[in-house]
Coordinates of C-alpha atoms in Angstrom, one line a residue:
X1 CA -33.4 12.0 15.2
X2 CA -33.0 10.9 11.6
X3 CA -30.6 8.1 10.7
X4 CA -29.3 6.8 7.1
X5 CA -26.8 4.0 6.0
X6 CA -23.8 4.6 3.3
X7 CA -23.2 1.1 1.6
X8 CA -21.8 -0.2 -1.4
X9 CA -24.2 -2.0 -3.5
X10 CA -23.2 -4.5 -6.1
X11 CA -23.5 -5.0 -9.5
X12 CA -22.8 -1.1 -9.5
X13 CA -26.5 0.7 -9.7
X14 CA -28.1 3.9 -8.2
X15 CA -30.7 5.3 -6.7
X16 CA -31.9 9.0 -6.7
X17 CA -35.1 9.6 -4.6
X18 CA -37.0 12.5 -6.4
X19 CA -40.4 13.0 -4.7
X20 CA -43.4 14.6 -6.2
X21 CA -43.6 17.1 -3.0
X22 CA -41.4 19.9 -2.1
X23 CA -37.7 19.1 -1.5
X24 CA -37.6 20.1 1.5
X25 CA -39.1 16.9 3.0
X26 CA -36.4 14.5 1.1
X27 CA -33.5 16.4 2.8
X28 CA -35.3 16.0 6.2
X29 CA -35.7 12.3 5.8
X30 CA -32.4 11.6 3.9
X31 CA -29.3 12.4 6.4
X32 CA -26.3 10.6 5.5
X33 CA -24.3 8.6 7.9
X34 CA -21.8 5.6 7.7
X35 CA -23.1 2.2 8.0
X36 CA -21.7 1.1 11.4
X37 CA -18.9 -1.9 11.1
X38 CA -18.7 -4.2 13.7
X39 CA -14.8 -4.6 14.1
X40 CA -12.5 -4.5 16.7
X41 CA -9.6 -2.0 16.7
X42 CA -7.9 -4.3 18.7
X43 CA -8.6 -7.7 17.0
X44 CA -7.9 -5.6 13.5
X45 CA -5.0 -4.7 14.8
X46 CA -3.0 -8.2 15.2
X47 CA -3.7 -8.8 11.8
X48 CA -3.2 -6.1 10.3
X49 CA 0.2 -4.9 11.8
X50 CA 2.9 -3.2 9.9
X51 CA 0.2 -3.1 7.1
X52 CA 1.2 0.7 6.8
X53 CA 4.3 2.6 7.0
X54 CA 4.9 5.9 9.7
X55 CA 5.4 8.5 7.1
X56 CA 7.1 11.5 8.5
X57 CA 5.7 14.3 6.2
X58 CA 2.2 14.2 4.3
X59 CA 2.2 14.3 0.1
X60 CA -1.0 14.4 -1.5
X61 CA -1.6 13.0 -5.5
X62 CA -4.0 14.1 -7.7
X63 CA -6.6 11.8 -8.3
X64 CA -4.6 8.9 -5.8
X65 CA -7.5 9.1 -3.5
X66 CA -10.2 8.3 -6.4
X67 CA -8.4 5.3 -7.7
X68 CA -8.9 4.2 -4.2
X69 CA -12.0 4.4 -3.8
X70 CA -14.2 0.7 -3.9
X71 CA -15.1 -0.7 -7.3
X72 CA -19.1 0.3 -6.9
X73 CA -20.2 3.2 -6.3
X74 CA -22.0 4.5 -2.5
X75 CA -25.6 4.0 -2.5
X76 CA -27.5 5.9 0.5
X77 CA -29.6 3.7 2.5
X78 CA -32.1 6.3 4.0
X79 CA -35.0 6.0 5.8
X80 CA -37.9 7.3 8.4
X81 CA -36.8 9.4 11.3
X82 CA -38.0 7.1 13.7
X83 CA -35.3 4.2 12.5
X84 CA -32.7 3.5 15.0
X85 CA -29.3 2.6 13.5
X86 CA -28.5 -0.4 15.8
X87 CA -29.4 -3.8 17.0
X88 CA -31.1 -2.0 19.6
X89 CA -33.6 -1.1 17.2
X90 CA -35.9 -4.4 18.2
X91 CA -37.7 -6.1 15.5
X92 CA -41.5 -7.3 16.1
X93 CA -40.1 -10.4 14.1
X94 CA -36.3 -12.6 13.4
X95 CA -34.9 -12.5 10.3
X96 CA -33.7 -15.6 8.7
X97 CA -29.9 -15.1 8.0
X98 CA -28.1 -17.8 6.1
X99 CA -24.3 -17.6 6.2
X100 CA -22.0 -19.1 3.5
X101 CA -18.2 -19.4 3.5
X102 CA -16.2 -18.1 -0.2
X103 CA -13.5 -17.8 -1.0
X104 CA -11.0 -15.4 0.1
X105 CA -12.2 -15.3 3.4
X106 CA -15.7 -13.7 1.9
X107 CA -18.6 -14.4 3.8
X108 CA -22.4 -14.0 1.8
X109 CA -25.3 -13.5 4.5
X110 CA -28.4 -14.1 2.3
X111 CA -31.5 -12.6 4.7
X112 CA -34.5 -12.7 4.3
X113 CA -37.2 -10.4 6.2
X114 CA -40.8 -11.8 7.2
X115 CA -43.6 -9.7 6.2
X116 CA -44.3 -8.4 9.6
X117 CA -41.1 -6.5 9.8
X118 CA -41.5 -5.0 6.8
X119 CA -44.7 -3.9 7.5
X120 CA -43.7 -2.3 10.8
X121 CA -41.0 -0.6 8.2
X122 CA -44.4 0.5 6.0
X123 CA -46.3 2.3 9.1
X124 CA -43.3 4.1 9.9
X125 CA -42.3 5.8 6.4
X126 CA -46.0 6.7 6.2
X127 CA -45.4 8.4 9.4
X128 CA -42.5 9.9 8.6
X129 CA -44.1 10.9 5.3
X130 CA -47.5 12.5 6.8
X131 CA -45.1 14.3 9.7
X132 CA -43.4 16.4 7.1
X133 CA -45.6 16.5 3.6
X134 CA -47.9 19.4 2.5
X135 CA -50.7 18.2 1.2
X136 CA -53.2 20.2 -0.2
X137 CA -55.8 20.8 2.1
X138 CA -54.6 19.2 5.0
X139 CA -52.9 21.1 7.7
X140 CA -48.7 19.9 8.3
X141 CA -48.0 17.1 10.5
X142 CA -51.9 16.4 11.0
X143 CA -53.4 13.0 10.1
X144 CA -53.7 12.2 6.2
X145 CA -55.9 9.5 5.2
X146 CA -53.2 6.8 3.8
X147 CA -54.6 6.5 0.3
X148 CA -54.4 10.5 -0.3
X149 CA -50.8 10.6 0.7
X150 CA -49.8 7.7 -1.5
X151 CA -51.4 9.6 -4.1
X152 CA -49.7 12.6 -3.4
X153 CA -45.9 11.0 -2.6
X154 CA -46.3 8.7 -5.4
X155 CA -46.8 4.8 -4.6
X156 CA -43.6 4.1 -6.3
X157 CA -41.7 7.0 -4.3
X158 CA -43.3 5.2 -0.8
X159 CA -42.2 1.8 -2.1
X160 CA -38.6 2.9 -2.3
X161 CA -38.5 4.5 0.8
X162 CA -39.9 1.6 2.2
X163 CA -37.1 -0.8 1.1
X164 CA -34.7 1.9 2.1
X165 CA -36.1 1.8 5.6
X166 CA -36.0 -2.1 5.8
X167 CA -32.8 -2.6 4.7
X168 CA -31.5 0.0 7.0
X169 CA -33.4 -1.7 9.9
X170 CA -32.4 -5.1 9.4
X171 CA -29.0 -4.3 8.1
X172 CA -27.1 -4.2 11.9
X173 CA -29.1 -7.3 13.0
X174 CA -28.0 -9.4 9.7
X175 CA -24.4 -8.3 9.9
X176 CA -24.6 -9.1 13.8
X177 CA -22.9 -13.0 13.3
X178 CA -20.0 -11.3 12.0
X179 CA -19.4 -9.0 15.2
X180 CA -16.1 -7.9 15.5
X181 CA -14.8 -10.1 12.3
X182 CA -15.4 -8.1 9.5
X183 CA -12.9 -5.8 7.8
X184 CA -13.9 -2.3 7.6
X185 CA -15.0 -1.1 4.0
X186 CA -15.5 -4.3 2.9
X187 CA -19.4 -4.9 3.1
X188 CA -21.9 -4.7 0.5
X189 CA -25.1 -5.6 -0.5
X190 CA -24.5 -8.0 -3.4
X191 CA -28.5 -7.6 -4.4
X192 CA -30.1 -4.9 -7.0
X193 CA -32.1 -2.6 -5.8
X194 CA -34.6 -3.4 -8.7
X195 CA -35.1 -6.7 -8.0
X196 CA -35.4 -5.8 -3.9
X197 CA -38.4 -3.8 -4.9
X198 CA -39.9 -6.5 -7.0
X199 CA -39.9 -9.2 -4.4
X200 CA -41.0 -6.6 -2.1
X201 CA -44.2 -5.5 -4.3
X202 CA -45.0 -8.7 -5.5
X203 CA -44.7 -10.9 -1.8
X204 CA -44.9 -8.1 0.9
X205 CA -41.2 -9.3 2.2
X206 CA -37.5 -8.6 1.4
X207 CA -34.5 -11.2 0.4
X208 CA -31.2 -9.6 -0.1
X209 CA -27.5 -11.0 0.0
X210 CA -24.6 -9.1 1.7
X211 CA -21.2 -9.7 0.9
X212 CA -18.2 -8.9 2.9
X213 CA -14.5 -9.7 4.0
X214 CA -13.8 -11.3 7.4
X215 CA -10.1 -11.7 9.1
X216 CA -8.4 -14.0 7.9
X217 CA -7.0 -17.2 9.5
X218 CA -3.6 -18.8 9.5
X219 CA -2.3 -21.9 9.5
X220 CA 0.7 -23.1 10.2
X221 CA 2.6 -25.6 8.2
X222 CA 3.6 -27.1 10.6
X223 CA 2.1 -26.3 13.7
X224 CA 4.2 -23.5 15.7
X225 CA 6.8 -23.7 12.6
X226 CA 8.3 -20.0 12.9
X227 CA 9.6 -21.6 16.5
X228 CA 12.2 -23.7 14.9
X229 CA 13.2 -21.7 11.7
X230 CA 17.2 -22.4 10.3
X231 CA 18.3 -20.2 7.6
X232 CA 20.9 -19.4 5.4
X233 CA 21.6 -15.9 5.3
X234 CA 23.7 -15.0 1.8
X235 CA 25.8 -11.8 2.7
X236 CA 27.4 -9.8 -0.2
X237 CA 31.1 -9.4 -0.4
X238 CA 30.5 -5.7 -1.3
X239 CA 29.0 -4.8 2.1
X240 CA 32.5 -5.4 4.1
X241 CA 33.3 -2.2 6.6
X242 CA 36.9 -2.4 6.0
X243 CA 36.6 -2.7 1.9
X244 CA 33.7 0.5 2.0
X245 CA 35.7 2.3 3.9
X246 CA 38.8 2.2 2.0
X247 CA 36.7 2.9 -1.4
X248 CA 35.1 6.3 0.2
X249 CA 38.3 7.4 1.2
X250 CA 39.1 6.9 -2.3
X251 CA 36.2 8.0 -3.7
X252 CA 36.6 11.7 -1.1
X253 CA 39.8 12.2 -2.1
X254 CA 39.5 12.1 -6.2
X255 CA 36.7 14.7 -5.2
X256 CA 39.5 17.1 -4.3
X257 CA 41.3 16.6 -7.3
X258 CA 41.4 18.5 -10.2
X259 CA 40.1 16.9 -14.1
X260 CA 42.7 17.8 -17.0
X261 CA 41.9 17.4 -20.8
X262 CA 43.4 14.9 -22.1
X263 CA 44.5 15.2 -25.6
X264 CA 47.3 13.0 -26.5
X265 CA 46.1 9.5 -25.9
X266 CA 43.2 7.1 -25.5
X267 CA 41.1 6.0 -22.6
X268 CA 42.9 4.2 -19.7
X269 CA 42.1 2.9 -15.8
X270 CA 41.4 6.1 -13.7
X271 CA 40.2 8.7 -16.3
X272 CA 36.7 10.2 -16.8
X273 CA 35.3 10.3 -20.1
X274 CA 31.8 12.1 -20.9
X275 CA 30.4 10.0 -23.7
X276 CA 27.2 9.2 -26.4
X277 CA 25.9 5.6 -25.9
X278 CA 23.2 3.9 -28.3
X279 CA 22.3 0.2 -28.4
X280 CA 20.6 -2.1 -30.9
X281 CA 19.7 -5.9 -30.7
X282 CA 21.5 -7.6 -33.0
X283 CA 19.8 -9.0 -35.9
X284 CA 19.4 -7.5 -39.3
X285 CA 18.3 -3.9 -39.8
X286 CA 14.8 -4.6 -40.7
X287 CA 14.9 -6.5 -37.3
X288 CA 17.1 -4.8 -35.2
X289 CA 15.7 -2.5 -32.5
X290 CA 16.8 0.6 -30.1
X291 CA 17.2 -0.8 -26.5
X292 CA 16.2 3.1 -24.7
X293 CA 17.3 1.7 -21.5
X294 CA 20.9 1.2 -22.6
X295 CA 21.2 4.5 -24.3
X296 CA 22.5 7.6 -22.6
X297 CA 23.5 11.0 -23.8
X298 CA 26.4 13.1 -22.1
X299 CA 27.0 10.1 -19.6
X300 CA 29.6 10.8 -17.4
X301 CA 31.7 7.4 -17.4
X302 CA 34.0 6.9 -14.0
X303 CA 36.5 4.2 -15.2
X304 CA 36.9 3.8 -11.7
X305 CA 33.2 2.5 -11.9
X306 CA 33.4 0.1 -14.6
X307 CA 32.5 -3.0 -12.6
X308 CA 29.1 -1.2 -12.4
X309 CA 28.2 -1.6 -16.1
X310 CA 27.3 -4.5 -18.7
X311 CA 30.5 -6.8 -18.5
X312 CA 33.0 -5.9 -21.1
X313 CA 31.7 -2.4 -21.4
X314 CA 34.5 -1.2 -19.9
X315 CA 37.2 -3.4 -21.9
X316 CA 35.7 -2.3 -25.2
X317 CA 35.8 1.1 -24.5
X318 CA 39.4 1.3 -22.9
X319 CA 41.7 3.2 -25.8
X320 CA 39.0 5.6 -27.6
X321 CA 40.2 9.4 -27.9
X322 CA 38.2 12.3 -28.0
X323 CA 35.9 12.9 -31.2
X324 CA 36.4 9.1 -31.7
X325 CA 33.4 6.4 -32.4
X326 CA 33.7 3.1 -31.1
X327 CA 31.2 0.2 -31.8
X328 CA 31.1 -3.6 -30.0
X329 CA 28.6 -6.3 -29.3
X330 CA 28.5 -7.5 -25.5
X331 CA 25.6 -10.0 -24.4
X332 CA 23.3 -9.2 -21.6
X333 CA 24.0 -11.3 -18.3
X334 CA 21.1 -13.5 -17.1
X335 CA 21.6 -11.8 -13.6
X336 CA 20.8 -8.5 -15.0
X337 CA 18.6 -6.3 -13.1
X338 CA 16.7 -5.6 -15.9
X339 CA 14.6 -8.3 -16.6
X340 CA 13.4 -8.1 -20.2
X341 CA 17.4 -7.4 -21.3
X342 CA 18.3 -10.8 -20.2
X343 CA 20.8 -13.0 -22.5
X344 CA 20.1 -10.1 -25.3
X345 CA 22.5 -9.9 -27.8
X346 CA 23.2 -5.7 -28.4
X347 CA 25.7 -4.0 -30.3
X348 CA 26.8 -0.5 -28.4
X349 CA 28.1 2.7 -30.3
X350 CA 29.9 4.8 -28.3
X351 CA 30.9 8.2 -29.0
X352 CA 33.9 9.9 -26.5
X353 CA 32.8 13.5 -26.7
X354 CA 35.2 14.5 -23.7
X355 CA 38.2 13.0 -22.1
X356 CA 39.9 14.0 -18.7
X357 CA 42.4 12.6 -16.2
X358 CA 42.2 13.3 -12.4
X359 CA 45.4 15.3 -11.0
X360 CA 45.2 14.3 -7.4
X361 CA 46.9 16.2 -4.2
X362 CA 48.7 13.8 -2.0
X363 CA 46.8 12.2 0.3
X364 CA 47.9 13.5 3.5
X365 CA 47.3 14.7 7.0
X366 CA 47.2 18.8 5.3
X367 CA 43.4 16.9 3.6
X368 CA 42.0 15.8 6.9
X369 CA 39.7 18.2 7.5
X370 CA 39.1 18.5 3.8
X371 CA 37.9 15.0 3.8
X372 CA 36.3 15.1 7.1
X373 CA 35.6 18.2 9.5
X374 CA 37.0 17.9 12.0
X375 CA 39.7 15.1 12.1
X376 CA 42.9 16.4 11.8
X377 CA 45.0 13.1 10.3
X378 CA 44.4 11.1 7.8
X379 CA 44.6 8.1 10.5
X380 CA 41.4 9.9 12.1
X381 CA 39.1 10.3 8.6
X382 CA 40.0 6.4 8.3
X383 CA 39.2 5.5 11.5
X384 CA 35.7 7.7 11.5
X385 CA 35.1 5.9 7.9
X386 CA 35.4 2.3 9.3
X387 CA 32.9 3.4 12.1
X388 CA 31.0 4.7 10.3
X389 CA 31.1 1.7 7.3
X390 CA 31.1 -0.8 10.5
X391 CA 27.0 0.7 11.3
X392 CA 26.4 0.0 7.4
X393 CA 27.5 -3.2 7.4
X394 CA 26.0 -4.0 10.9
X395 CA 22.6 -3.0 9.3
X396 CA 22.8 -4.3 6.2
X397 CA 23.6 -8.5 7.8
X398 CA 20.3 -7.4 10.3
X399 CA 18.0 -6.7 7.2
X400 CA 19.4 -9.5 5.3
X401 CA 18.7 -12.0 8.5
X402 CA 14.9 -10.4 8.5
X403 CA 14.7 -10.8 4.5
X404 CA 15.5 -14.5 5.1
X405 CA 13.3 -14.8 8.5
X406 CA 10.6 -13.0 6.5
X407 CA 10.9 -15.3 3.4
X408 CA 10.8 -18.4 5.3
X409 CA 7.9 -17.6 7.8
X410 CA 5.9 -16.6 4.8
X411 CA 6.6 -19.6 2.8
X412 CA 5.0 -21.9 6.4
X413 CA 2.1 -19.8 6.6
X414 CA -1.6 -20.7 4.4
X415 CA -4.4 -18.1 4.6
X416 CA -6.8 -17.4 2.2
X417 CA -6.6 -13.4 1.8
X418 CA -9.5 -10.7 1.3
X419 CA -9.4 -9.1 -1.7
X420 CA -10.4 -5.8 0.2
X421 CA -7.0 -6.7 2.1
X422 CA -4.8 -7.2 -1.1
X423 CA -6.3 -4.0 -2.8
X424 CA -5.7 -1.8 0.4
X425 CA -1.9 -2.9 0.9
X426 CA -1.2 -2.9 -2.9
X427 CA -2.3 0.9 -2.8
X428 CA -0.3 1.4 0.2
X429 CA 3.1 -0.2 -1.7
X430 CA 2.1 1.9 -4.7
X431 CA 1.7 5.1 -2.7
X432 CA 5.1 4.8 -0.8
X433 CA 6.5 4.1 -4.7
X434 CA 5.1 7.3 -5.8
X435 CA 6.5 9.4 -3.3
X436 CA 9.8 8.0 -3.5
X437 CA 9.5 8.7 -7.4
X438 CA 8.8 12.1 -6.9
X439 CA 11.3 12.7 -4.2
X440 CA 14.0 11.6 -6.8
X441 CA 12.5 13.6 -10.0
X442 CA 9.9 15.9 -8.7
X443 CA 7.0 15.0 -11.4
X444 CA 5.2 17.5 -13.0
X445 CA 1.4 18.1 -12.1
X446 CA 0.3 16.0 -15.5
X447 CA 3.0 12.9 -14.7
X448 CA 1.4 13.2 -11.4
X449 CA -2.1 12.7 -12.4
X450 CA -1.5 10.1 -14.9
X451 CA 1.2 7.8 -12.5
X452 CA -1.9 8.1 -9.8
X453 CA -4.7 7.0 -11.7
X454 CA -6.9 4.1 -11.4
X455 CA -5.8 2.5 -14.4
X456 CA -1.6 2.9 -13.5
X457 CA -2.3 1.5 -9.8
X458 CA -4.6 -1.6 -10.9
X459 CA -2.0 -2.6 -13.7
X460 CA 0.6 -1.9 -10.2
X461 CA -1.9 -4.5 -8.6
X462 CA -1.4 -6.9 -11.2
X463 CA 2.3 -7.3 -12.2
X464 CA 2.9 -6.8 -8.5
X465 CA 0.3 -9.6 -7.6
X466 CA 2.8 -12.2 -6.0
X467 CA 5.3 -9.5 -4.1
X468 CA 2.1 -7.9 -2.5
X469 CA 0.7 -11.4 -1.6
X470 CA 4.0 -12.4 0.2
X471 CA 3.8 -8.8 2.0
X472 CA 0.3 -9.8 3.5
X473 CA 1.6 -13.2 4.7
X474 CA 4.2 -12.0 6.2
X475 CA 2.6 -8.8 8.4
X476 CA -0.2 -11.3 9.4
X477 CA 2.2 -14.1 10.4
X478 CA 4.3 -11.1 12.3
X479 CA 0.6 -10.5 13.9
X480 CA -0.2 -13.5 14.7
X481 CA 3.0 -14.4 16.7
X482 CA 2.9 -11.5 18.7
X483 CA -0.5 -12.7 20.1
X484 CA 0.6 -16.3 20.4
X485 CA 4.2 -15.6 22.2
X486 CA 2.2 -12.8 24.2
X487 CA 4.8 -10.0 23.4
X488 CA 4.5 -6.6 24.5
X489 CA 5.2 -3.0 23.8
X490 CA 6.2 -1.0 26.9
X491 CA 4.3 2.1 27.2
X492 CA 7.6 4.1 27.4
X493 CA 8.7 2.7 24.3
X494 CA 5.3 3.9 22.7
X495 CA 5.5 7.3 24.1
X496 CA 9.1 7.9 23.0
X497 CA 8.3 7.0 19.5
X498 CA 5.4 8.6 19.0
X499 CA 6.7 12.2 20.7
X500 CA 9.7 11.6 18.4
X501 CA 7.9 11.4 15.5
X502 CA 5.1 14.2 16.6
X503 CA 8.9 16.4 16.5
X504 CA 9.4 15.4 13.1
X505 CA 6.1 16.7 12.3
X506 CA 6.3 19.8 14.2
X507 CA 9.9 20.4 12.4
X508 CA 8.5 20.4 9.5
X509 CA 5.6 22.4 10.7
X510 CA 3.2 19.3 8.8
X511 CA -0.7 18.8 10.5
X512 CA -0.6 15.0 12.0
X513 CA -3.2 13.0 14.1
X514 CA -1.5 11.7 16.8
X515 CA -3.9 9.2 17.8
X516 CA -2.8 8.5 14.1
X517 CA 0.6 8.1 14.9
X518 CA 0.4 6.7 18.0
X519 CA -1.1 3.7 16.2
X520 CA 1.3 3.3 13.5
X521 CA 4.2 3.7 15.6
X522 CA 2.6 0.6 17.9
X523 CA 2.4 -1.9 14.6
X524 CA 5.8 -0.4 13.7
X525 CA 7.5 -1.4 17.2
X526 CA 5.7 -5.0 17.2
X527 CA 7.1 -5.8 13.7
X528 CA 10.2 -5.1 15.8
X529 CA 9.5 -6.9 18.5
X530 CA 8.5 -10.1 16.6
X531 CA 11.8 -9.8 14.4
X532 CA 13.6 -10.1 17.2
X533 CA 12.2 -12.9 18.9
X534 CA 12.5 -14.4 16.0
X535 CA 16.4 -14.1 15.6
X536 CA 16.6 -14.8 19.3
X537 CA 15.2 -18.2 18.8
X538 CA 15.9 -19.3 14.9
X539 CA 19.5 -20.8 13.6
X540 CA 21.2 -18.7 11.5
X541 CA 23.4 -19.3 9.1
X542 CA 25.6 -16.8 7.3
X543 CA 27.7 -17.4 4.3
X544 CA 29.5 -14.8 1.7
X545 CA 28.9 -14.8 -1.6

């Protein structure tokens, strides 16, 4: 059986094997198959939990699998049939394997091969090469003195195969100190091809570095840290049951009433006005610029709502008519979510293009069912809305207590992180943004293409540098205290989860792999089984703000 390697070679190079003989022969010694990594599913998994998100539903983006492909390109590492793809492949001679320590947890394996292994390589690509070349008056597979079929394969062609053939020997054996610690995808063979052959030609041996990313380790500062955590947990006065219940009863009920024009009078508290914004920096008009992200067109302004604008928006606008322009200057808060528009000085122009008051029925039991199906009074819709409110509130103080776990655990934790590692869970945070994007605004086929292309995700990489590196922390210190406290997911849990989400599949009549699934949903529900060992045992703190 014929065996080959697929490895990454570095500084980015190529090798096309075109043979002087038929090409026949180079298909029958060149099969392609993936270098073998030596990595534990189950060791990978501790470290590596929560790394990806259960998706229920499958979206595919043009050219989002290319930009994640690895920065060099595949080079196929074939060889002689008689090659065997494993350690068990013995060599008539050890190989000298150096190992060095770089940084983010990279490893560099510099080996070098003794001449007697690579001529055992030789004798079996000439082998290989008499088995299946025609040469002219010799009959197929039939012995060929050695100097003829050099001639005829080309001494350069029998050179190459040569190094192919050592490198895929002696590959398993060199990467066999790393057993079960390097991270899949991540090795490489740091050394040109070019200057393999030279040393080979010139000294009958090989020397050739491989480069590749090992799991990382963690250390606690302090020791056992996350056992004793206190924190503060800052709760928002907006997520109150009672107070959200009471503003979507109010917010139901002005959807049953009924907008009027109005035509006699200004803006005041309570009415909807559709208006034209535009927004400048202040300065002089040579100076002076459009802020896009402050301008809106047809904007449908809920005075109800004001507190949801830039401060004093509301104020300024408060006694405009219809047809009427209004101009102001208002400052940019330093809390603003917009970073780049903080403490900017703007002057708005606001044109009222429609104004409308809301005639509201009487709020009582006749709206009920109006409001909600099925309760008859409008004691029941408030009572279903405080329930209802109490479940957002309830979940919003849990993710705020993991935020705050999360942030602190992070902040005790030092590891020195593969870049293989960063690059695969910054492509994973990028991927869940792009589907969220086009679930709001289903993208066209061209934004598509051009949000999911290598150069979009790497500058994602880069301004998202520090968020991705804190998401990395935190899902290996997750891992690593579910291996030290010895938790455990039940095997009923498991198989609930993973046939519920199988039925979300199936209901949406998607493909899935459920040995796929079942191993998302495992990392899913030890995230959750970490978080909440961690409440159990940390001092919490909450405070309203």
């Amino acid at each position: 059986m014929e065996h080959s390697y697929r490895c990454a070679v570095y500084p980015p190079t190529s090798y096309h094997f075109k043979p002087s003989f038929p090409s026949a022969l180079s298909s029958s010694i060149g099969l392609s198959s993936k270098i073998p990594i030596y990595h534990s599913k189950k060791q990978k998994k501790l470290f590596t939990a929560s790394l990806r998100t259960v998706c229920i539903g499958q979206f595919s983006f043009p050219e989002l699998h290319s930009s994640c492909k690895k920065r060099w390109p595949p080079f196929v590492v074939s060889a002689a049939a008689a090659a065997i793809d494993t350690v068990e492949d013995k060599l008539p001679a050890a190989l000298q394997v150096i190992e060095t320590k770089e940084p983010n947890s990279r490893v560099r394996l510099s080996v070098d091969v003794p001449p007697v292994v690579c001529e055992d390589c030789y004798r079996r690509v000439i082998k290989e090469f008499t088995k299946h070349s025609k040469v002219p008056g010799f009959r197929p597979g039939k012995s060929v003195p050695e100097s003829i079929l050099v001639s005829y394969v080309g001494k350069q062609n029998v050179q190459k195969a040569t190094v192919e053939s050592i490198l895929k020997r002696t590959l398993p054996h060199a990467l066999s100190s790393v057993t079960g610690n390097a991270l899949e995808d991540s090795i490489h063979i740091a050394t040109k091809f070019s200057d393999m052959e030279k040393t080979y030609s010139s000294l009958n041996s090989l020397r050739y570095d491989v480069l590749l990313d090992v799991a990382p380790q963690i250390k606690w500062v302090p020791e056992n840290g996350y056992k004793n955590i206190k924190v503060v947990v800052e709760l928002d006065s907006d997520v109150d049951a009672q107070r959200i219940a009471e503003q979507e009863l109010k917010r139901r009920h002005k959807a049953l009433g009924a907008l009027q024009i109005v035509s006699d009078r200004g803006l005041q508290d309570g009415d909807v006005a559709i208006i034209d914004i535009s927004a400048t920096t202040v300065g002089d008009e040579q100076n002076s610029k459009r802020i896009p992200a402050a301008e809106s067109k047809g904007f449908n302004f809920d005075t109800e709502e004001g507190d949801k604008v830039l401060p004093g928006f509301l104020d300024s606008v408060i006694g405009i008519k219809c047809g009427e322009t209004k101009s102001f200057p208002l400052v940019f808060p330093e809390s603003w979510k917009q970073e780049d528009l903080r403490g900017v000085h703007a002057q708005f122009t606001v044109h009222c293009k429609e104004l409308f008051y809301i005639d509201l029925p009487e709020l009582n039991n006749s709206l009920a069912e109006k409001l909600i199906p099925g309760c008859t009074t409008i004691e029941d819709v408030k009572q279903s809305l405080w329930q209802r409110c109490q479940e957002v509130e309830q979940a919003a103080k849990e993710q705020a207590t993991d935020n705050a776990i999360l942030d602190q655990i992070q902040q005790m934790v030092e590891v020195d992180i593969p870049q293989s590692l960063f690059e695969e869970q910054g492509r994973q945070l990028y991927g869940a943004q792009l589907l969220e994007i086009q679930a709001n605004m289903k993208l066209n086929e061209q934004q598509l293409s051009t949000l999911s292309s290598p150069k979009a995700v790497n500058e994602f990489l880069q301004t998202q540098e520090e968020n991705i590196t804190n998401i990395i922390k935190q899902n290996l210190a997750l891992g690593d205290i579910f291996s030290r406290e010895n938790l455990q997911v039940s095997i009923e849990e498991l198989a609930k989860e993973v046939q519920n989400s199988i039925a979300e599949f199936q209901q949406h009549k998607q493909e899935y792999d459920e040995e796929r699934i079942k191993e998302q949903v495992r990392e899913v529900l030890e995230r959750v089984k970490v978080l909440e060992w961690l409440r159990e045992h940390a001092k919490i703190q909450y405070i309203t703000r």
